[in-house]
Structure formats: C-alpha cells, structure tokens
PDB file of C-alpha atoms in Angstrom:
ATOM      1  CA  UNK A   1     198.158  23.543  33.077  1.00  0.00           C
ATOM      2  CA  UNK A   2     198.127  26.924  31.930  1.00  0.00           C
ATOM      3  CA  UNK A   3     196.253  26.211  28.407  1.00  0.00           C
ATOM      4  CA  UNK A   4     198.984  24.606  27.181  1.00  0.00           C
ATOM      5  CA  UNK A   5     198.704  21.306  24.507  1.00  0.00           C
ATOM      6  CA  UNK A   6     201.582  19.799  22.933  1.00  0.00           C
ATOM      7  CA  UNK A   7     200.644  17.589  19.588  1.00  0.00           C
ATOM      8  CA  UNK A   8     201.318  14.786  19.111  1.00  0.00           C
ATOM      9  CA  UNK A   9     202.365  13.164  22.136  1.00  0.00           C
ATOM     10  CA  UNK A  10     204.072  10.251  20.462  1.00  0.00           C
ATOM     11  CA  UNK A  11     205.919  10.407  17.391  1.00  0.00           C
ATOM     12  CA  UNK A  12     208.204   7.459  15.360  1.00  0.00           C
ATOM     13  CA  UNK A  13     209.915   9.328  11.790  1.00  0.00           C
ATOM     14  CA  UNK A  14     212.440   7.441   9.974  1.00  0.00           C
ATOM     15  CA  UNK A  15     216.057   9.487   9.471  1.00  0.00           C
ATOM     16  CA  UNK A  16     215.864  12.267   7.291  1.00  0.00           C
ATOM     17  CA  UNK A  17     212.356  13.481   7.205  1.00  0.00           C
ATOM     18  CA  UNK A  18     211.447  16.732   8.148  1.00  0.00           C
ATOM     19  CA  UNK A  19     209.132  16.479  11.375  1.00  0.00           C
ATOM     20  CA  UNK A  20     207.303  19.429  13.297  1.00  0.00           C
ATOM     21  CA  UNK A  21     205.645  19.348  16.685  1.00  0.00           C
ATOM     22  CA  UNK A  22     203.163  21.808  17.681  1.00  0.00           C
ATOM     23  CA  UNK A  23     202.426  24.103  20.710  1.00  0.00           C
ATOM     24  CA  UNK A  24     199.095  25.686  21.260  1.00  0.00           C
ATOM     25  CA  UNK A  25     198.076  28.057  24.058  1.00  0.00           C
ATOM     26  CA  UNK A  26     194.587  29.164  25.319  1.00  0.00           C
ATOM     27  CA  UNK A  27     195.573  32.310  27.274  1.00  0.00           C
ATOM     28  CA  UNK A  28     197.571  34.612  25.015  1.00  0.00           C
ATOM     29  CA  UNK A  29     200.961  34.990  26.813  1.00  0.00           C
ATOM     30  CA  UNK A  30     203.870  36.485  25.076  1.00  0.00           C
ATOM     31  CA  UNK A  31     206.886  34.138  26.136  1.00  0.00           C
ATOM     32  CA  UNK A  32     207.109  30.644  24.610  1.00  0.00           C
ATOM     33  CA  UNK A  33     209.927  27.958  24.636  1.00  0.00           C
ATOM     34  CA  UNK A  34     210.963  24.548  23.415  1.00  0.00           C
ATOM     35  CA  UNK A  35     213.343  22.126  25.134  1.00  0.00           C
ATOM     36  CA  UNK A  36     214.634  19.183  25.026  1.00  0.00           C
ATOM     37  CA  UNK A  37     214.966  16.410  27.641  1.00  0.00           C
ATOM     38  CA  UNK A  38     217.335  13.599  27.743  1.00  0.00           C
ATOM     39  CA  UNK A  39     218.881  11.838  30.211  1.00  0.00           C
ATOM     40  CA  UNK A  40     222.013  13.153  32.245  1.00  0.00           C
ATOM     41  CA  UNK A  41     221.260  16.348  30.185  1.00  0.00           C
ATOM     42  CA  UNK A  42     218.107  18.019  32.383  1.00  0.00           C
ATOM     43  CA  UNK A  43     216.721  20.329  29.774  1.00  0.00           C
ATOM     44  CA  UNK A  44     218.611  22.301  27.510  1.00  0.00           C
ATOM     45  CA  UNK A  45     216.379  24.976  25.524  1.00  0.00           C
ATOM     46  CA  UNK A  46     216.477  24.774  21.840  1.00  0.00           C
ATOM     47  CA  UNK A  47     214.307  27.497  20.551  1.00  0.00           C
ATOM     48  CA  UNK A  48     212.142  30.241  22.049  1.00  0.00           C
ATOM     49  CA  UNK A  49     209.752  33.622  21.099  1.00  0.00           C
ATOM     50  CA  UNK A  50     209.114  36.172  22.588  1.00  0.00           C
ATOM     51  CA  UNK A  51     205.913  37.298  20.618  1.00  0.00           C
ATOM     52  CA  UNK A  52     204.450  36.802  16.622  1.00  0.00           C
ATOM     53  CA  UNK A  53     207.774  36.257  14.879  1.00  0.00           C
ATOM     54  CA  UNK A  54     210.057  37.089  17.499  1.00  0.00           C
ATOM     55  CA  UNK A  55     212.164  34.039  17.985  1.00  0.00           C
ATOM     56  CA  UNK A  56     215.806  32.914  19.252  1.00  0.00           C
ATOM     57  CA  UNK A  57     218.608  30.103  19.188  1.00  0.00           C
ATOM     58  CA  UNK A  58     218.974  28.578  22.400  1.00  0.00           C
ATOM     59  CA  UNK A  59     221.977  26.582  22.900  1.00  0.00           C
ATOM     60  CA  UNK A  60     221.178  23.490  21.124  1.00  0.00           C
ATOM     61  CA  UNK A  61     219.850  24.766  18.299  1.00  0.00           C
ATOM     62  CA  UNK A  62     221.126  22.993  15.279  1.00  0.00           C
ATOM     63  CA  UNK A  63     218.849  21.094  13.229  1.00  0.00           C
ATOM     64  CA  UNK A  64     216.008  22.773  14.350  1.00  0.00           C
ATOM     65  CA  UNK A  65     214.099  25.730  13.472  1.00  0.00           C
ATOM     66  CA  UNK A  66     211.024  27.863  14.890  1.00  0.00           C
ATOM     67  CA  UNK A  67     208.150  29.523  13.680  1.00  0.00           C
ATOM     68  CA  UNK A  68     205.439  31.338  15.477  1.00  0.00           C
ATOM     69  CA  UNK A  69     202.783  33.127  12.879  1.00  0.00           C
ATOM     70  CA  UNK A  70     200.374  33.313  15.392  1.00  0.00           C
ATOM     71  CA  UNK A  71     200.199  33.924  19.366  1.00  0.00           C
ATOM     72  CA  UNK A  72     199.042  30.706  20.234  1.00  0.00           C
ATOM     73  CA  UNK A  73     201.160  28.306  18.331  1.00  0.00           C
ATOM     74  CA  UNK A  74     204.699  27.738  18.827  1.00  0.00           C
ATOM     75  CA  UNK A  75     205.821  25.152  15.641  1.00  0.00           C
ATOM     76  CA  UNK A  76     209.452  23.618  16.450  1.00  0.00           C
ATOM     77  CA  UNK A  77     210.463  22.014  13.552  1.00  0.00           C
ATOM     78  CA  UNK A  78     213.361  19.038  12.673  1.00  0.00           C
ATOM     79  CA  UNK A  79     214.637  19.956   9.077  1.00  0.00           C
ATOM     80  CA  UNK A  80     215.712  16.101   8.353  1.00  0.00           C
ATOM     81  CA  UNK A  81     215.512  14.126  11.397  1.00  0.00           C
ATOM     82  CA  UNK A  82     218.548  12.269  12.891  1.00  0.00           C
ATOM     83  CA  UNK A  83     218.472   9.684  15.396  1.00  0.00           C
ATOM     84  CA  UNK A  84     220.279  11.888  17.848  1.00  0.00           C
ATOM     85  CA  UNK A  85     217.031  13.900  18.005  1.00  0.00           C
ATOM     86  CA  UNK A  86     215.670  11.268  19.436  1.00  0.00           C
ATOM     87  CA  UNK A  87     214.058  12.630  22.570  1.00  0.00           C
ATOM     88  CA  UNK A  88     211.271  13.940  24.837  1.00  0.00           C
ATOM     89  CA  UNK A  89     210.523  17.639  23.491  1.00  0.00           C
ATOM     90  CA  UNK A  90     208.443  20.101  25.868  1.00  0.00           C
ATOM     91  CA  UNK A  91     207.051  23.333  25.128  1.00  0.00           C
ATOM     92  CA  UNK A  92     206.814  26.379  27.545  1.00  0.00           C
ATOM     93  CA  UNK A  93     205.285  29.269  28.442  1.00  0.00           C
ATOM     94  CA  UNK A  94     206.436  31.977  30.430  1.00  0.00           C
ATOM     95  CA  UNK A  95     203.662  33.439  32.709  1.00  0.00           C
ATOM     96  CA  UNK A  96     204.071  37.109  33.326  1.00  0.00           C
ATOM     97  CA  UNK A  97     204.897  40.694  31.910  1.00  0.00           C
ATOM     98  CA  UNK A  98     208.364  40.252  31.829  1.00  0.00           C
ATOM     99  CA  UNK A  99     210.842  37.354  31.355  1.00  0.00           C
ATOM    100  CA  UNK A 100     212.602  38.305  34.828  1.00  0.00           C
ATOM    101  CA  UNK A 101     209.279  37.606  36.960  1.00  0.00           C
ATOM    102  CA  UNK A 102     207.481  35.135  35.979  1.00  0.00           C
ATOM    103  CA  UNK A 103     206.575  31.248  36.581  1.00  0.00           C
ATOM    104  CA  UNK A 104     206.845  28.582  33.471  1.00  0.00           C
ATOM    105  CA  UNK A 105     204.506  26.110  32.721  1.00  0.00           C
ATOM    106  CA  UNK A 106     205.088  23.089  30.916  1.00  0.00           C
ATOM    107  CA  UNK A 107     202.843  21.258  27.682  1.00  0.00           C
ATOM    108  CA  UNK A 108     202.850  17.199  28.741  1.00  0.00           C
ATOM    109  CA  UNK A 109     205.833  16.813  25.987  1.00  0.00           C
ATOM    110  CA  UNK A 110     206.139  14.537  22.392  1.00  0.00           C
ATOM    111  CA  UNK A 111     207.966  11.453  22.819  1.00  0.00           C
ATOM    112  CA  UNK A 112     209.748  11.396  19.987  1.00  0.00           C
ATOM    113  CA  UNK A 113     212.157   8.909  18.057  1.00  0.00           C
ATOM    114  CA  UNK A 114     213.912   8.488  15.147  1.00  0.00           C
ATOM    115  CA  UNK A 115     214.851   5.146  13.473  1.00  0.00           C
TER     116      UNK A 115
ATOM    117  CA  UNK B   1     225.507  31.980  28.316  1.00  0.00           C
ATOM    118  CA  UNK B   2     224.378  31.263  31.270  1.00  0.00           C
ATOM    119  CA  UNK B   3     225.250  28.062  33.435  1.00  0.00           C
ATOM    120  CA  UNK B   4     223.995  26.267  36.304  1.00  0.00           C
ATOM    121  CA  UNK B   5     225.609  22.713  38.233  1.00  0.00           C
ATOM    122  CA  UNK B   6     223.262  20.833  40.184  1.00  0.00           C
ATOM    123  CA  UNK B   7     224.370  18.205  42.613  1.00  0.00           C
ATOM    124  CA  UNK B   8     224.236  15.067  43.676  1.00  0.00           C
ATOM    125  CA  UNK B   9     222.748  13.600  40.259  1.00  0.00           C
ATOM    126  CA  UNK B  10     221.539  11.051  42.926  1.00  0.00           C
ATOM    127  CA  UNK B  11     220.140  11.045  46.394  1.00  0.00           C
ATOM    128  CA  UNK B  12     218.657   8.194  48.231  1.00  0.00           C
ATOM    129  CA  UNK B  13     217.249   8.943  51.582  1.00  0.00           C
ATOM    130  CA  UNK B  14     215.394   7.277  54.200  1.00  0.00           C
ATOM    131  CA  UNK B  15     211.928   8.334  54.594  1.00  0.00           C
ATOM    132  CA  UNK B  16     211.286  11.029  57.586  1.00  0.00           C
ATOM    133  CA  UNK B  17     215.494  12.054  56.521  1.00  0.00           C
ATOM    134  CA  UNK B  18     215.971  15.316  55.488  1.00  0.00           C
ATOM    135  CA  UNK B  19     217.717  15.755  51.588  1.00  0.00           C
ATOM    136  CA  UNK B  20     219.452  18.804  50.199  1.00  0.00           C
ATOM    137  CA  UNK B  21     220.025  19.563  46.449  1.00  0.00           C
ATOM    138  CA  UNK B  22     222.542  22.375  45.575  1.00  0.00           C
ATOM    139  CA  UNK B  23     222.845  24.510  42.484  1.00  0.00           C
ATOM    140  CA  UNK B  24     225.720  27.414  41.680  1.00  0.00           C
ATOM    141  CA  UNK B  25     225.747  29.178  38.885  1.00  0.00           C
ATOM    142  CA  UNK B  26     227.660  31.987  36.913  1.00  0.00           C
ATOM    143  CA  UNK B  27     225.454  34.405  35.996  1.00  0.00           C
ATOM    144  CA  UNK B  28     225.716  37.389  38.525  1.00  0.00           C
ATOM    145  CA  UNK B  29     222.614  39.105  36.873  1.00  0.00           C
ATOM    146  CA  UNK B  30     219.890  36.335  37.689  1.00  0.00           C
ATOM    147  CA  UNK B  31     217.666  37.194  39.886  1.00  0.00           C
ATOM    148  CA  UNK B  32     215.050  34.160  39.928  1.00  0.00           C
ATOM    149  CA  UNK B  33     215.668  31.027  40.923  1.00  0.00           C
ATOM    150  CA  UNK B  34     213.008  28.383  40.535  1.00  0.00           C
ATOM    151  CA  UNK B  35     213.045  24.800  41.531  1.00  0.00           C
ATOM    152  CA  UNK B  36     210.519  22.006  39.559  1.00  0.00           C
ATOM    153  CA  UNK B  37     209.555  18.351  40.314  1.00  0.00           C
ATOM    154  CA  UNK B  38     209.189  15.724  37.830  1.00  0.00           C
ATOM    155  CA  UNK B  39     207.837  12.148  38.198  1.00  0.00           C
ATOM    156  CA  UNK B  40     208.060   9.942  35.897  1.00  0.00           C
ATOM    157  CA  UNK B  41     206.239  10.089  32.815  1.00  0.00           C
ATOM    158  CA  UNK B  42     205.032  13.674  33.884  1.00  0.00           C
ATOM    159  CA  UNK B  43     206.033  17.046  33.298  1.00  0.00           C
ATOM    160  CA  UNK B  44     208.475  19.457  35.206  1.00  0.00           C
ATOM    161  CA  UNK B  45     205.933  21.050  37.626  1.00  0.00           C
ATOM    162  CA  UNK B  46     207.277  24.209  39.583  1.00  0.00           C
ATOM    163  CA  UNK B  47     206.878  23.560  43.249  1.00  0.00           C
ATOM    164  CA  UNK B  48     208.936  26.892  44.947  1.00  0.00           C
ATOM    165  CA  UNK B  49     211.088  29.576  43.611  1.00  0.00           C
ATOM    166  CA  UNK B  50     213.068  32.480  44.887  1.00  0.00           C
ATOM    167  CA  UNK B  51     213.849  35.869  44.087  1.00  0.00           C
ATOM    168  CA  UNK B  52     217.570  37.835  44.548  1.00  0.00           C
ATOM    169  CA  UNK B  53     216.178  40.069  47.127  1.00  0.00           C
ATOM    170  CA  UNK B  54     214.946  37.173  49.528  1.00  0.00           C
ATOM    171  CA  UNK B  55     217.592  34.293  51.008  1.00  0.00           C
ATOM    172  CA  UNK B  56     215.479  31.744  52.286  1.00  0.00           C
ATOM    173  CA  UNK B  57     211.900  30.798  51.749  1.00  0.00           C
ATOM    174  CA  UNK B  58     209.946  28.165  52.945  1.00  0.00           C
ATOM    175  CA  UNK B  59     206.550  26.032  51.949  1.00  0.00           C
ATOM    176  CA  UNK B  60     205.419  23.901  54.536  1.00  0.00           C
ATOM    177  CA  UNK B  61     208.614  20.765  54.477  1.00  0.00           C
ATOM    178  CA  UNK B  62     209.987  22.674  51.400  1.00  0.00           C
ATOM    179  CA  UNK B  63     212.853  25.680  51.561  1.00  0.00           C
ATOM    180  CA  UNK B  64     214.998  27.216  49.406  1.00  0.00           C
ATOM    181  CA  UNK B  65     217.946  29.004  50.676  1.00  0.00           C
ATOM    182  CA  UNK B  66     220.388  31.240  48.364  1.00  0.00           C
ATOM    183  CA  UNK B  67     223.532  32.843  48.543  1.00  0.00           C
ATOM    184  CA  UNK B  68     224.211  35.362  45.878  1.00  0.00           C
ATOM    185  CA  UNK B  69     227.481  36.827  46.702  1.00  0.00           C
ATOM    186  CA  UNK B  70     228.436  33.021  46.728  1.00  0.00           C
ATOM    187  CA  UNK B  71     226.326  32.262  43.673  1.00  0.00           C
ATOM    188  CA  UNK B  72     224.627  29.205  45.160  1.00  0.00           C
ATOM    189  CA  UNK B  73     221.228  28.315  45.843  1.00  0.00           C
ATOM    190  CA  UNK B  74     219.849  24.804  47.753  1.00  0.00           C
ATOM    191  CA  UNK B  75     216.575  23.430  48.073  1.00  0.00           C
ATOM    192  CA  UNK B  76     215.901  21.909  51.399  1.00  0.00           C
ATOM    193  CA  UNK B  77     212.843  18.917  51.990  1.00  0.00           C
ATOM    194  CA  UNK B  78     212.776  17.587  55.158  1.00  0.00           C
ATOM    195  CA  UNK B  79     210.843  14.977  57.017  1.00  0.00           C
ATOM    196  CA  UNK B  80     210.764  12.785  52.872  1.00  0.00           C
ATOM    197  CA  UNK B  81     208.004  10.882  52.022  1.00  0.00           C
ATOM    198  CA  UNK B  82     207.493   8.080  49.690  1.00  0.00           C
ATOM    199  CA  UNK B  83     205.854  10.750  47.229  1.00  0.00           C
ATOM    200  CA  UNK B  84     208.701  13.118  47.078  1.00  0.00           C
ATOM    201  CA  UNK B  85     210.760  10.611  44.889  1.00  0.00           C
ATOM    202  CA  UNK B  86     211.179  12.492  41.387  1.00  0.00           C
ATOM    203  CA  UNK B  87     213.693  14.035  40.261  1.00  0.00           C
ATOM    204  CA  UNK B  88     214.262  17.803  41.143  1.00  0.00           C
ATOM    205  CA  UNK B  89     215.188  20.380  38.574  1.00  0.00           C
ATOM    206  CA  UNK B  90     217.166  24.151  40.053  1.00  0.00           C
ATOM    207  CA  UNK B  91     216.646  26.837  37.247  1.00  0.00           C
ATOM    208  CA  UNK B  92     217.636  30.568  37.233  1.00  0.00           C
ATOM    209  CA  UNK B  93     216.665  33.080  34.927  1.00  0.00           C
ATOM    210  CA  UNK B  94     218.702  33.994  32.078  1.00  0.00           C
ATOM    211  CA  UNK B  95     218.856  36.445  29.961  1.00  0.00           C
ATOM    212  CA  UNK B  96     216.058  35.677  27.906  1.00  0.00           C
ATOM    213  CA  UNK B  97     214.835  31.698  28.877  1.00  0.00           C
ATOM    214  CA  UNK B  98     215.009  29.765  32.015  1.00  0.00           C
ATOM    215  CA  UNK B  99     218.363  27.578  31.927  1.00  0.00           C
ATOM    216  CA  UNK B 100     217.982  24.303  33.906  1.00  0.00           C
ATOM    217  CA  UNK B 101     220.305  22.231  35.569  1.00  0.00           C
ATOM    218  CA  UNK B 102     221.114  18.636  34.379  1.00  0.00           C
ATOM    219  CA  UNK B 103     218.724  17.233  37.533  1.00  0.00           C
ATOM    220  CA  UNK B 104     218.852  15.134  40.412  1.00  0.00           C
ATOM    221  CA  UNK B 105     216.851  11.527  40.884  1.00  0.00           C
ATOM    222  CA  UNK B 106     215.711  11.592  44.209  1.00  0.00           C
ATOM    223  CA  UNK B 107     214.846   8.117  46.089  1.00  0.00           C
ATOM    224  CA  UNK B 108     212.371   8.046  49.370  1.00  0.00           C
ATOM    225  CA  UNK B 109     212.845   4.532  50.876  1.00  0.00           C
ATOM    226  CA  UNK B 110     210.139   3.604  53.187  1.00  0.00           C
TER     227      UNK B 110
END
C-alpha cells in the first residue's frame, strides 16, 4: 500500500461546516493527489502537490482547498460543506522521480457525506 | 486539459469470453498509460500500464495494446473469470496528475 493512510474513513458533516480529511505517507515521496469518486464520473482530481507547499487546482477544484506543511501529510480541505460534496475522496501518491514515470498508489478513501 | 473516453461503461461477459475496454484521448504529449482495477468497496489498484515507446504488452491473460498516432489505447483480458468483475479504470499521464477515465463495470457470469 505504499505507506499510505487516509483519516477518517467515514465521515457525516451537516451543510456548511468546514471539514478536512487527511493524508499521511511513510516513505517520503514528492507527488501527492486528491480525487474524487462518484458514480458515472470515474475520478476527477481535485487538488495535488508536488512537494512542501507546492500545490495545484485540478479540474474540480471549487470548494476545496490544499495544504501540505509537511512531506507526509496531504490536508484537502471543504471550506463549508455542500451536499454535492458528498462523495468517496482518495488520496495519491505518485511513486517515482518524475511525474512522467511513475506508478500511483491509492490511500483506502473517506466516505464522506453531507446532510 | 487533458481528456480521456473510456468505453463501454458496461460489459457483461461470459466466463472463459474474452472482454475489451477502449480509451482515446487528446493529449498528443502523454506518454503513460496505466490501467487500475477496483472492486467494490476497495481501492483503484494498478494492475498493467504502458509506455509511448511500446504498443502492446502483456501479463499473463492481461494486454494492453496502444495506438498513438490514432490516440487510442485498449486493455485486453481474455479467458474472464468470476474474479475479474470490477470495474476497470484507463489513465494517461497529464501534464502534471494522472487523468482517469469515467470507468467501466465489468460483469463475469459463471
């Protein structure tokens, strides 16, 4: 599994709180990434870093927002939670020296939903 | 960005059939194309992938064939089991993050 942990697994927030899901690594590798899966929709990328610091939009950004002080942890965060966020959220982590050779591995993902 | 159409959405095979998935995409400057298995409740889990300089690649009754003047690329199972029913996720390379298609369910009847 790479050393990857998503926390928590499950998660029920009411609309409009701020929520943030974490993603911890073991084994120090530079390229991390959070999607989001629902169904008909496969998974479209949301946020990703590419080191301490270094993150980007991915195309369905909105209402979300990254932060990555530290290697290890990846923190996605939901500003005020909507019930169209309701998903299943996996982190990812790129395994290689460069973002054009390399295998991903995926954390077991947060259930989340929003009433 | 980038964008990649997987099809059929659905495939229901008899077991011992052979199934196909197919994936094109835009993008003439990907150059990795990896396919991933999910079953249910579990996470994507990468099970082959190919690179631009190869066009075909095989792992025991798995293949992947691509085409990139054609911009298409096909994952081939043959001879199903029960235990290949998941669905199958293509993926290329973008230019920063892998960009995945939207899936397809895949049914093994016995």
């Amino acid at each position: 599994d790479a050393g990857i942990t998503q926390s928590p697994r499950h998660k029920v927030t009411e609309t409009g709180t701020p929520v943030t899901l974490r993603c911890h690594q073991t084994e120090n590798h530079r390229y991390m990434y959070w999607y989001r899966q629902d169904p008909g929709h496969g998974l479209r990328l949301i946020h990703y870093s590419y080191g301490v610091k270094d993150t980007d939009k991915g195309e369905v950004s909105d209402g979300y927002s990254v932060s990555r002080s530290k290697t290890e942890d990846f923190l996605l965060t939901l500003e005020s939670a909507t019930s169209s966020q309701t998903s299943v959220y996996f982190c990812a982590i790129s395994v290689g020296r460069s973002i054009m050779n390399t295998e991903a591995f995926f954390g077991q993902g947060t259930r989340l939903t929003v009433v | 960005g980038e964008n990649v159409e997987q099809h059929p959405s659905t495939l229901s095979v008899q077991e011992g059939d052979s199934a196909v998935i197919k994936c094109t995409y835009s993008d003439s400057a990907s150059n990795y194309f990896p396919w991933y298995k999910q079953e249910l409740g579990k996470r994507p889990q990468l099970i082959i992938d190919i690179r631009s300089n190869v066009g075909e690649k095989k792992d025991q009754r798995i293949a992947v064939t691509l085409n990139k003047t054609a911009k298409h690329f096909s994952l081939h199972i043959t001879e199903t089991q029960p235990e290949d029913s998941a669905v199958y996720f293509c993926a290329l390379i973008g230019r920063r993050a892998l960009t995945f298609g939207s899936g397809t369910r895949l049914q093994v009847q016995p």
